[in-house]
XYZ file of C-alpha atoms in Angstrom:
712
model
C 18.634 -43.892 -18.109
C 19.472 -42.954 -14.514
C 17.628 -44.705 -11.718
C 15.409 -42.546 -9.552
C 17.016 -42.077 -6.132
C 14.935 -39.242 -4.619
C 11.281 -38.327 -4.250
C 10.125 -35.199 -6.044
C 7.811 -32.451 -4.837
C 5.097 -33.958 -7.040
C 5.643 -37.345 -5.416
C 5.192 -35.878 -1.949
C 2.083 -33.971 -3.019
C 0.578 -37.297 -4.154
C 1.817 -39.161 -1.101
C 0.420 -36.660 1.407
C -3.190 -37.803 0.953
C -2.383 -41.516 1.238
C -0.294 -41.018 4.363
C -3.049 -38.968 5.994
C -5.148 -42.169 6.042
C -2.715 -43.607 8.615
C -3.701 -41.010 11.218
C -4.483 -42.797 14.463
C -1.720 -45.373 14.124
C 0.158 -45.855 17.380
C 3.946 -45.885 17.402
C 5.554 -48.968 18.943
C 9.248 -48.446 18.349
C 11.734 -46.368 16.346
C 15.020 -47.476 14.791
C 17.964 -45.641 13.225
C 20.248 -47.260 10.650
C 23.236 -44.924 10.698
C 24.948 -46.315 7.590
C 21.996 -45.414 5.377
C 20.668 -42.435 7.368
C 17.421 -44.352 7.571
C 14.747 -43.954 10.250
C 12.174 -46.719 10.682
C 8.964 -46.097 12.613
C 7.177 -49.275 13.627
C 3.488 -48.548 14.268
C 0.213 -50.357 14.873
C -2.983 -49.416 13.058
C -6.423 -50.596 14.220
C -7.482 -51.665 10.723
C -4.177 -52.500 9.059
C -2.230 -54.030 11.920
C 1.531 -53.530 11.691
C 2.636 -50.419 9.791
C 6.270 -49.747 8.900
C 7.158 -46.172 7.906
C 10.548 -45.591 6.279
C 12.418 -42.281 6.064
C 15.747 -42.392 4.249
C 17.876 -39.269 3.774
C 21.228 -40.620 2.580
C 22.168 -41.399 -1.019
C 18.537 -42.425 -1.447
C 15.879 -39.998 -0.224
C 12.420 -41.404 0.357
C 9.532 -41.510 2.830
C 6.728 -44.039 2.580
C 5.019 -47.010 4.199
C 6.790 -50.297 3.521
C 5.683 -53.902 3.660
C 6.896 -55.651 6.823
C 9.025 -58.056 4.782
C 10.760 -55.136 3.060
C 12.049 -53.343 6.154
C 15.679 -53.882 7.124
C 16.454 -56.040 10.120
C 16.744 -54.063 13.346
C 20.254 -52.854 14.176
C 21.960 -54.005 17.357
C 22.363 -51.365 20.032
C 20.049 -48.409 19.324
C 21.927 -45.078 19.033
C 20.955 -42.067 21.137
C 18.758 -40.628 18.370
C 16.672 -43.817 18.222
C 16.407 -43.968 22.012
C 15.241 -40.349 22.072
C 12.529 -41.179 19.519
C 11.403 -44.168 21.563
C 11.274 -42.168 24.775
C 9.211 -39.406 23.191
C 7.019 -41.409 20.839
C 6.406 -44.851 22.315
C 2.627 -45.206 22.525
C 2.021 -41.880 20.734
C -0.672 -41.506 18.057
C 0.058 -40.256 14.560
C -2.230 -37.235 14.089
C -0.901 -35.376 11.048
C 1.130 -36.022 7.887
C 1.747 -33.016 5.627
C 4.041 -31.845 2.888
C 5.539 -28.433 3.672
C 4.419 -26.052 0.917
C 5.571 -27.605 -2.400
C 8.929 -28.562 -0.964
C 10.584 -31.950 -0.543
C 9.788 -31.847 3.161
C 7.268 -33.992 4.994
C 6.060 -33.553 8.583
C 4.725 -36.322 10.840
C 3.108 -35.131 14.064
C 2.526 -37.483 17.001
C 0.464 -36.817 20.123
C 0.779 -38.358 23.560
C -0.652 -37.311 26.902
C 2.635 -35.674 27.864
C 2.931 -33.600 24.695
C 3.258 -33.371 20.939
C 6.300 -34.334 18.843
C 6.868 -33.645 15.147
C 9.328 -35.438 12.869
C 10.465 -33.308 9.922
C 12.076 -35.218 7.046
C 14.101 -33.082 4.619
C 14.404 -35.001 1.342
C 16.612 -32.479 -0.456
C 20.299 -31.548 -0.487
C 22.245 -33.632 2.001
C 19.007 -34.763 3.657
C 18.108 -34.490 7.318
C 15.615 -35.619 9.969
C 14.748 -33.220 12.788
C 12.590 -33.943 15.828
C 10.651 -31.003 17.255
C 8.757 -30.486 20.506
C 5.299 -28.893 20.685
C 6.891 -25.428 20.570
C 8.836 -26.127 17.374
C 12.169 -26.381 19.156
C 14.630 -28.954 17.832
C 15.104 -31.794 20.307
C 17.628 -33.555 18.081
C 18.511 -33.942 14.412
C 20.646 -36.224 12.287
C 22.655 -33.292 10.879
C 23.254 -29.885 12.426
C 22.692 -27.080 9.899
C 23.994 -23.552 10.469
C 23.518 -21.313 7.443
C 22.852 -17.621 7.013
C 19.356 -18.457 5.829
C 18.411 -21.031 8.453
C 19.527 -23.059 11.456
C 18.647 -26.620 12.404
C 20.318 -27.524 15.685
C 19.302 -29.009 19.061
C 17.875 -26.313 21.317
C 17.117 -23.918 18.444
C 13.718 -23.181 16.958
C 13.389 -25.152 13.728
C 13.517 -22.976 10.617
C 11.982 -24.206 7.384
C 13.664 -23.209 4.124
C 12.159 -20.191 2.403
C 8.744 -21.173 1.113
C 8.882 -22.425 -2.457
C 6.484 -21.265 -5.130
C 3.578 -23.718 -5.264
C 2.332 -24.080 -8.844
C -0.495 -26.385 -7.810
C -2.339 -23.744 -5.783
C -1.473 -20.469 -7.532
C -4.116 -18.635 -9.562
C -3.751 -18.033 -13.284
C -2.375 -14.500 -12.955
C 0.273 -15.600 -10.500
C 1.141 -18.588 -12.700
C 1.639 -16.416 -15.777
C 3.543 -13.749 -13.880
C 5.988 -16.345 -12.523
C 6.683 -17.699 -15.984
C 6.991 -14.289 -17.647
C 9.641 -13.266 -15.089
C 11.989 -15.909 -16.490
C 14.600 -15.229 -19.159
C 15.102 -18.946 -19.903
C 13.285 -21.469 -22.056
C 9.929 -22.874 -20.975
C 11.096 -26.318 -19.829
C 13.825 -24.882 -17.589
C 11.382 -22.315 -16.240
C 8.868 -25.017 -15.304
C 11.640 -27.106 -13.757
C 13.291 -24.382 -11.654
C 11.064 -21.333 -11.270
C 7.862 -23.366 -10.810
C 9.678 -26.157 -8.922
C 8.439 -29.062 -11.045
C 11.872 -30.505 -11.734
C 13.200 -31.621 -15.088
C 11.007 -34.694 -15.640
C 7.694 -32.977 -14.914
C 8.815 -29.859 -16.785
C 9.190 -31.998 -19.887
C 5.948 -33.866 -19.130
C 3.960 -30.635 -18.931
C 5.440 -29.390 -22.188
C 4.570 -32.672 -23.900
C 0.989 -32.572 -22.648
C 0.562 -28.942 -23.677
C 2.234 -29.599 -27.033
C 4.867 -26.926 -26.430
C 8.437 -27.239 -27.638
C 10.836 -27.714 -24.697
C 13.349 -25.156 -25.873
C 11.085 -22.285 -26.837
C 12.077 -19.085 -24.997
C 9.528 -17.844 -22.466
C 8.997 -14.594 -24.322
C 7.850 -16.592 -27.373
C 5.237 -18.628 -25.471
C 1.756 -17.471 -26.459
C -1.084 -16.681 -24.063
C -3.028 -19.583 -25.548
C -0.164 -21.950 -24.738
C 0.024 -20.598 -21.183
C -3.708 -21.108 -20.696
C -3.374 -24.683 -21.914
C -0.369 -25.218 -19.684
C -2.206 -23.808 -16.646
C -5.209 -26.064 -17.276
C -2.918 -29.100 -17.367
C -1.178 -28.058 -14.129
C -4.546 -27.428 -12.454
C -5.841 -30.824 -13.541
C -2.685 -32.486 -12.241
C -2.989 -30.674 -8.920
C -6.592 -31.806 -8.541
C -5.646 -35.432 -9.218
C -2.878 -35.322 -6.630
C -5.043 -33.677 -3.956
C -8.040 -35.947 -4.534
C -5.990 -39.124 -4.673
C -7.134 -39.849 -8.224
C -3.853 -41.553 -9.004
C -2.649 -44.332 -11.262
C 0.786 -45.171 -9.810
C 3.332 -46.759 -12.113
C 6.737 -48.374 -11.769
C 8.708 -48.020 -15.006
C 11.209 -50.536 -16.333
C 14.059 -50.256 -18.784
C 15.422 -53.114 -20.834
C 18.803 -54.374 -19.636
C 19.834 -55.642 -23.076
C 18.467 -56.787 -26.389
C 15.631 -58.801 -24.832
C 12.003 -57.865 -24.368
C 11.485 -55.518 -21.401
C 8.217 -57.315 -20.630
C 10.301 -60.336 -19.680
C 11.299 -59.878 -15.991
C 14.717 -61.343 -16.789
C 15.462 -58.508 -19.213
C 14.404 -55.424 -17.306
C 15.148 -53.291 -14.283
C 13.230 -50.559 -12.469
C 14.180 -46.990 -13.333
C 11.385 -44.754 -11.982
C 8.153 -44.640 -10.021
C 5.432 -41.994 -10.488
C 1.975 -41.319 -9.005
C 0.402 -40.899 -12.467
C 1.285 -42.258 -15.923
C 3.667 -40.024 -17.898
C 3.720 -39.426 -21.623
C 7.478 -39.059 -21.326
C 7.648 -42.732 -20.398
C 5.242 -44.139 -22.989
C 8.136 -46.029 -24.565
C 8.908 -47.868 -21.299
C 7.272 -50.974 -19.881
C 5.296 -50.120 -16.726
C 3.513 -51.913 -13.900
C 0.447 -50.393 -12.230
C -0.290 -50.309 -8.487
C -3.397 -49.525 -6.488
C -1.572 -47.183 -4.100
C 1.401 -44.895 -4.583
C 2.830 -46.149 -1.277
C 2.867 -49.677 -2.692
C 4.554 -48.511 -5.869
C 7.231 -46.617 -3.924
C 7.843 -49.614 -1.673
C 8.152 -51.954 -4.652
C 10.476 -49.598 -6.489
C 12.898 -48.726 -3.713
C 13.037 -52.230 -2.225
C 13.760 -53.870 -5.577
C 15.896 -50.985 -6.801
C 18.259 -51.645 -3.919
C 18.249 -55.378 -4.626
C 18.908 -54.773 -8.314
C 21.727 -52.465 -7.281
C 23.408 -55.476 -5.666
C 23.739 -57.312 -8.991
C 27.327 -58.075 -9.969
C 28.344 -59.646 -13.242
C 24.768 -60.574 -14.037
C 24.312 -62.547 -10.811
C 22.772 -61.306 -7.610
C 25.041 -61.535 -4.597
C 23.715 -63.879 -1.925
C 23.418 -61.964 1.359
C 25.395 -63.401 4.243
C 22.358 -64.801 6.017
C 24.465 -66.949 8.334
C 26.293 -63.898 9.667
C 22.990 -62.095 10.226
C 21.491 -65.096 12.011
C 24.593 -65.406 14.169
C 24.424 -61.701 15.009
C 20.817 -61.850 16.156
C 21.326 -65.060 18.089
C 24.216 -63.370 19.893
C 22.020 -60.356 20.680
C 19.266 -62.655 21.967
C 21.733 -64.416 24.260
C 22.887 -61.074 25.654
C 19.304 -59.888 26.120
C 18.384 -63.162 27.814
C 21.309 -62.764 30.212
C 20.069 -59.277 31.072
C 16.557 -60.629 31.683
C 17.930 -63.341 33.937
C 19.881 -60.690 35.866
C 16.739 -58.587 36.282
C 14.842 -61.612 37.553
C 17.579 -62.456 40.024
C 17.813 -58.859 41.234
C 14.045 -58.557 41.657
C 13.888 -61.843 43.531
C 16.745 -60.708 45.788
C 14.832 -57.522 46.700
C 11.688 -59.511 47.488
C 13.675 -61.922 49.659
C 15.106 -58.979 51.604
C 11.597 -57.649 52.205
C 10.443 -61.054 53.383
C 13.444 -61.284 55.718
C 12.423 -58.007 57.351
C 9.014 -59.452 58.109
C 10.472 -62.811 59.173
C 12.686 -61.059 61.749
C 10.255 -58.246 62.407
C 10.963 -57.882 66.143
C 14.733 -57.720 65.696
C 14.546 -55.152 62.886
C 11.975 -53.100 64.758
C 14.198 -53.012 67.866
C 17.182 -51.771 65.812
C 15.140 -49.085 64.042
C 13.484 -47.935 67.276
C 16.898 -47.661 68.946
C 18.299 -45.520 66.129
C 15.208 -43.319 65.950
C 15.250 -42.697 69.712
C 18.941 -41.840 69.626
C 18.509 -39.431 66.719
C 15.584 -37.793 68.511
C 18.055 -37.035 71.326
C 20.583 -35.718 68.760
C 23.012 -38.572 69.357
C 25.667 -38.463 66.569
C 25.715 -41.274 64.013
C 29.246 -42.375 64.880
C 28.216 -42.694 68.530
C 25.209 -44.797 67.501
C 27.540 -47.059 65.525
C 29.858 -47.398 68.524
C 26.926 -48.292 70.770
C 25.892 -51.109 68.434
C 29.500 -52.342 68.313
C 29.660 -52.459 72.114
C 26.321 -54.261 72.248
C 27.582 -56.827 69.755
C 30.616 -57.483 71.966
C 28.225 -58.199 74.831
C 26.254 -60.652 72.680
C 23.061 -58.612 72.231
C 21.318 -60.180 69.170
C 19.943 -56.869 67.831
C 23.386 -55.263 68.001
C 25.080 -58.309 66.465
C 22.783 -58.000 63.438
C 24.053 -54.457 62.698
C 27.036 -54.580 60.316
C 27.107 -50.944 59.228
C 25.749 -47.462 59.955
C 25.826 -44.711 57.301
C 24.991 -41.333 58.796
C 25.256 -39.519 55.458
C 22.454 -41.669 54.049
C 20.614 -42.256 57.330
C 20.740 -46.029 56.851
C 21.616 -49.111 58.846
C 22.821 -52.337 57.245
C 21.694 -55.558 58.896
C 22.788 -59.127 58.321
C 19.750 -61.384 58.604
C 20.152 -65.119 58.061
C 23.281 -64.518 55.991
C 21.763 -61.783 53.814
C 22.661 -58.117 54.138
C 19.753 -55.678 54.042
C 20.166 -51.905 54.159
C 17.194 -50.105 55.749
C 16.156 -46.478 56.132
C 16.503 -45.759 59.848
C 13.913 -42.988 59.800
C 10.943 -45.244 58.987
C 9.516 -48.501 60.278
C 9.779 -52.112 59.176
C 6.670 -51.997 56.957
C 7.859 -48.937 55.037
C 11.305 -50.432 54.473
C 9.790 -53.700 53.288
C 7.422 -51.824 50.985
C 10.317 -49.896 49.451
C 12.103 -53.187 48.759
C 8.971 -54.580 47.108
C 8.689 -51.403 45.031
C 12.312 -51.759 43.985
C 11.582 -55.328 42.913
C 8.669 -54.035 40.821
C 10.888 -51.357 39.277
C 13.442 -53.979 38.289
C 10.694 -56.164 36.874
C 9.589 -53.151 34.835
C 13.065 -53.073 33.310
C 12.706 -56.778 32.694
C 9.455 -56.139 30.788
C 11.299 -53.666 28.596
C 14.023 -56.235 27.992
C 11.381 -58.844 27.133
C 9.880 -56.464 24.565
C 13.360 -55.850 23.135
C 14.118 -59.560 22.857
C 10.762 -60.080 21.145
C 11.729 -57.489 18.533
C 15.085 -59.194 18.054
C 13.361 -62.545 17.693
C 11.085 -61.031 15.021
C 14.144 -59.737 13.203
C 15.802 -63.156 13.449
C 12.694 -64.802 12.026
C 12.646 -62.242 9.204
C 16.247 -63.120 8.289
C 15.432 -66.827 8.351
C 12.359 -66.198 6.205
C 14.424 -64.272 3.659
C 16.975 -67.070 3.665
C 14.227 -69.594 2.954
C 12.792 -67.427 0.179
C 16.242 -67.009 -1.342
C 16.828 -70.748 -1.220
C 13.410 -71.441 -2.707
C 14.035 -68.982 -5.539
C 17.530 -70.352 -6.112
C 16.551 -74.045 -6.016
C 19.507 -76.402 -5.736
C 20.835 -78.590 -2.997
C 19.315 -76.672 -0.100
C 15.835 -77.110 -1.510
C 16.500 -80.783 -2.101
C 17.656 -81.177 1.468
C 14.453 -79.543 2.672
C 12.423 -82.000 0.597
C 14.330 -84.888 2.147
C 13.455 -83.549 5.591
C 9.781 -83.062 4.747
C 7.556 -85.013 7.065
C 10.105 -85.236 9.851
C 8.610 -84.183 13.212
C 10.020 -80.962 14.618
C 12.258 -81.351 17.641
C 10.820 -78.377 19.488
C 13.091 -78.811 22.492
C 16.187 -78.096 20.388
C 14.678 -75.302 18.288
C 16.563 -72.040 19.035
C 13.528 -69.897 18.237
C 9.907 -71.042 18.533
C 7.189 -68.729 17.143
C 4.379 -67.805 19.522
C 0.933 -68.767 18.255
C -2.042 -67.816 20.411
C -5.726 -68.417 19.862
C -7.771 -67.761 22.989
C -10.662 -70.212 23.490
C -13.881 -69.781 25.475
C -13.164 -72.713 27.793
C -9.835 -71.344 29.062
C -11.651 -69.494 31.845
C -12.139 -72.934 33.468
C -9.869 -75.878 34.130
C -9.717 -77.848 30.898
C -7.997 -80.446 28.757
C -8.679 -82.483 25.634
C -8.831 -86.231 26.030
C -6.587 -88.477 23.967
C -9.637 -88.982 21.717
C -10.051 -85.236 21.173
C -13.037 -84.533 23.446
C -13.065 -81.391 25.584
C -13.289 -81.711 29.374
C -13.933 -78.612 31.487
C -13.988 -78.246 35.253
C -14.762 -75.514 37.758
C -12.121 -73.715 39.789
C -14.588 -72.542 42.441
C -18.284 -72.445 43.349
C -19.004 -69.689 40.813
C -17.448 -71.764 38.014
C -19.436 -74.811 39.100
C -22.669 -72.816 38.880
C -21.818 -71.453 35.444
C -20.759 -74.824 34.047
C -24.023 -76.504 34.974
C -26.335 -73.638 34.078
C -24.634 -72.535 30.849
C -22.485 -75.320 29.408
C -23.957 -78.680 30.531
C -26.036 -79.914 27.580
C -27.728 -83.040 26.324
C -25.174 -85.631 25.300
C -22.543 -84.385 27.784
C -21.433 -86.326 30.842
C -21.284 -84.897 34.373
C -18.501 -86.154 36.669
C -17.843 -85.484 40.340
C -15.553 -86.970 42.925
C -17.304 -88.753 45.759
C -15.212 -86.649 48.158
C -16.433 -83.228 49.274
C -14.914 -80.167 47.667
C -14.477 -81.379 44.121
C -14.986 -79.470 40.871
C -17.913 -79.950 38.560
C -16.420 -81.787 35.586
C -18.136 -81.893 32.196
C -17.127 -84.122 29.303
C -18.421 -82.213 26.273
C -20.080 -83.982 23.369
C -20.305 -80.779 21.307
C -19.149 -77.187 21.392
C -21.332 -74.351 22.776
C -22.300 -73.171 19.285
C -23.149 -76.667 17.999
C -26.496 -78.464 18.385
C -26.551 -80.930 21.280
C -26.313 -84.602 20.338
C -25.718 -87.983 21.910
C -22.183 -89.344 21.606
C -20.754 -92.770 22.350
C -17.687 -91.717 24.292
C -14.667 -94.061 24.182
C -13.816 -95.622 27.539
C -10.450 -93.854 27.472
C -12.154 -90.446 27.455
C -14.473 -91.472 30.301
C -11.539 -92.733 32.375
C -9.561 -89.545 31.770
C -12.503 -87.321 32.718
C -12.920 -89.323 35.943
C -9.208 -88.984 36.742
C -9.465 -85.246 36.114
C -12.430 -84.978 38.529
C -10.671 -86.822 41.364
C -7.282 -85.150 40.834
C -8.615 -81.619 41.300
C -10.739 -82.555 44.313
C -9.937 -82.642 48.027
C -8.575 -86.172 47.508
C -5.334 -84.681 46.222
C -5.280 -81.999 48.899
C -5.606 -84.714 51.576
C -2.504 -86.441 50.167
C -4.432 -89.493 48.924
C -3.568 -91.238 45.672
C -7.014 -92.542 44.662
C -10.719 -91.883 45.156
C -14.155 -92.706 43.803
C -15.852 -90.703 41.043
C -19.419 -90.928 39.724
C -20.883 -90.013 36.347
C -24.445 -88.985 35.423
C -26.321 -87.478 32.501
C -27.222 -83.756 32.408
C -30.917 -84.329 33.182
C -29.933 -85.926 36.514
C -28.303 -82.709 37.750
C -30.565 -80.194 39.485
C -30.338 -77.049 41.581
C -33.577 -78.003 43.357
C -32.796 -79.683 46.718
C -34.775 -82.457 48.308
C -37.462 -81.344 50.760
C -35.927 -80.050 53.960
C -32.406 -79.903 52.463
C -30.250 -76.947 51.475
C -27.801 -76.636 48.587
C -24.836 -74.350 49.099
C -23.421 -72.288 46.243
C -21.799 -74.542 43.667
C -23.674 -77.575 44.983
C -26.222 -79.674 43.056
C -28.723 -82.415 43.686
C -28.104 -85.629 41.761
C -31.097 -87.898 41.128
C -31.185 -91.364 39.633
C -28.575 -94.027 39.074
C -24.910 -93.188 38.957
C -22.031 -94.851 37.158
C -19.052 -95.200 39.493
C -15.355 -95.185 38.723
C -14.064 -96.765 41.891
C -10.585 -96.265 43.257
C -9.643 -93.938 40.389
C -5.957 -92.998 40.676
C -5.067 -89.336 40.828
C -2.650 -88.093 38.208
C -1.802 -84.822 36.543
C 0.752 -83.948 33.902
C 1.656 -80.418 32.882
C 3.067 -79.918 29.404
C 3.821 -77.358 26.715
C 2.419 -77.698 23.208
C 4.140 -76.097 20.214
C 2.053 -77.218 17.228
C -0.792 -74.981 15.984
C -0.927 -73.211 19.366
C 1.788 -72.506 21.905
C 0.583 -72.814 25.484
C 0.627 -74.730 28.741
C -1.734 -77.703 29.023
C -2.516 -79.889 32.010
C -4.631 -82.872 32.947
C -4.452 -86.665 33.012
C -1.019 -87.850 31.815
C -2.506 -90.184 29.178
C -4.139 -87.170 27.529
C -1.350 -84.614 27.920
C 1.774 -86.581 26.974
C 0.842 -87.319 23.315
C 0.019 -83.700 22.450
C 2.799 -81.914 24.359
C 6.325 -81.323 23.125
C 7.356 -82.228 26.661
C 5.477 -82.819 29.911
C 6.068 -83.382 33.612
C 3.906 -85.614 35.792
C 3.122 -84.632 39.375
C 1.589 -86.457 42.315
C 0.514 -85.451 45.830
C 3.565 -84.209 47.697
C 5.151 -81.680 49.994
C 5.477 -78.577 47.788
C 2.799 -75.869 47.775
C 1.225 -74.874 44.468
C 3.421 -71.835 43.859
C 6.596 -73.704 44.841
C 5.984 -76.709 42.618
C 4.995 -74.344 39.777
C 8.407 -72.671 40.014
C 10.136 -76.054 40.044
C 8.292 -77.125 36.907
C 9.089 -73.810 35.257
C 12.805 -74.245 35.903
C 12.662 -77.807 34.597
C 10.933 -76.691 31.385
C 13.536 -73.947 30.895
C 16.269 -76.582 31.113
C 14.530 -78.765 28.556
C 13.993 -76.115 25.872
C 16.848 -74.498 23.975
C 14.607 -71.448 23.558
C 14.251 -70.374 27.202
C 12.528 -67.149 26.157
C 9.715 -69.191 24.627
C 9.180 -70.962 27.957
C 9.110 -67.637 29.771
C 6.414 -66.310 27.451
C 4.053 -69.273 27.327
C 4.758 -71.169 30.548
C 5.430 -68.775 33.398
C 5.007 -70.168 36.923
C 1.624 -68.423 37.170
C 0.333 -70.185 34.060
C 1.698 -73.531 35.176
C 0.025 -73.095 38.562
C -3.379 -72.821 36.854
C -3.105 -76.519 35.906
C -1.914 -77.798 39.285
C -4.330 -79.392 41.776
C -4.990 -77.675 45.115
C -2.663 -78.790 47.886
C 0.900 -80.040 47.830
C 2.565 -81.788 44.896
C 5.886 -83.143 43.797
C 7.406 -84.141 40.475
C 7.338 -87.810 39.551
C 10.663 -89.226 38.374
C 10.253 -90.458 34.807
């Protein structure tokens, strides 16, 4: 029995209703696999999450939603057709999925603020995919078609094939008339004139108890009525989604077809067929799922040689994606460098504002008097010979562009001579932003490639697990070994936002949460909303310190008294002094006190005033005298992937790697960049560092004032 390789008109009629439920999904990215003539649309659905839609129009012709693990790995460089789809559809919403008439054509319409785009998949003949604008004009297509009956070509209005007779919607008179026009037998008439195809032509005859080969003229009116009722009932089931999808198997030898080792898939249908009663079948809840199962496994079964399945060359695939990632990372680094160079030029203009302003004013005055550009250039050259600083800074004048090139502190900056310093600097900043926008696109691309790499690795693991053998044994031997995250080439991102991340925070080495305010507003909120019975309140004796709370319980748990270990108390005290003005003043130690929540009040003593973020403390205090400052910033990779910061004794055990800082000469943003570069050097997966530990995120964990790295 031949394997099914194409969807039928009946299949698409059944599929139309299921696909309509995906309306509202937003398209993320489109791919084209040229070898298979396969288009992949990666979408996001509010309820379902990731949605992968496959359209294949090569030797296999299909269109359905596929499981994420069943989609092919993304190709390398996207061809023009894929780039066109991305440009037109990125961020667009799927609004309509329809079968055209009763043909093997399906339309997917997407809407975006800038217009509507429709993808038309032709699952007949040689197959084709055409992309239409809101006016029905072909933007591009996989195959150009120029026939007497129709044309499908870029720039032309898309022409559907002549509408096919739809037996599922025709009335009884039209149904009978269509059949009576035929001079063939009934099964061929149902297959060709009523467009059911051979399989469903036979199925309808079986259900109506009509001999396949009876000539049309010999079919009785009673038989036609019965046949029409069966077709009507089938049409209703397809439209209403009252399906019972089946994948049918055929025995591969003398064994039992119910044994997975002795069977292979041969067909998939939206409803059970009497024609296949002799075959083993597997039921599915949705026709999409059945199609995905069939075509994915059909292709895998097609790879069987000599009774053994060929092992895909996973190593080559991994190598390919790792090479792509390296290239993408190089591009990202180039974008970063270019953006930084533009920002530095802008800052140079402001740093030498008077010089630049003098040059621009000179050019503007000369042009106002219609002085030629070459004469302006000569004037600057003469001024440079006389040692005039402004003239010496000019290294080029371009009259055709209206620009002047300056050399400022060894860097050449080209400025628009018609505008002032601020406008030129702003344009350089805008250019830096534009380049960073390209970097964001490259970051999204590398994320997709990383997903594809992980998918290949996952398939390799599944293959190894299924195959057993030495690889599995090796994995068992390695079980329990800690992961060396610094050498991992690809680290998965795992995020789980927590309520306390709006504040400064860390977990002590004993697992207790410590939170601290970043400003007066945070201090107010911490005391009024999060300070509860059983907690401990810490504050540096110096002015300008954060409220620090050592939590006994979470915000949703009942308050209770806890006997905190001394290590947690010491770490909370170090946290309180490190983020206070003690650090900012360049000191290496300070005093900290601790009290219970009921000792903290917003009510001042008589005649006193409490500023915002300030509190009155009553009763005895426990002091932590001469507490050393100390902060470590690290990156954790287990369970969650994120930057953490706080006392070194708490951070070092939980982080894959950490860096300790102390009061020093570098401002917050400068030391953050230094730490970022150091982390990038430590991790093999630099992209991971960029995603979870950017300088901005690192800076959130650094104390106010200057810092420097501690040699370890």
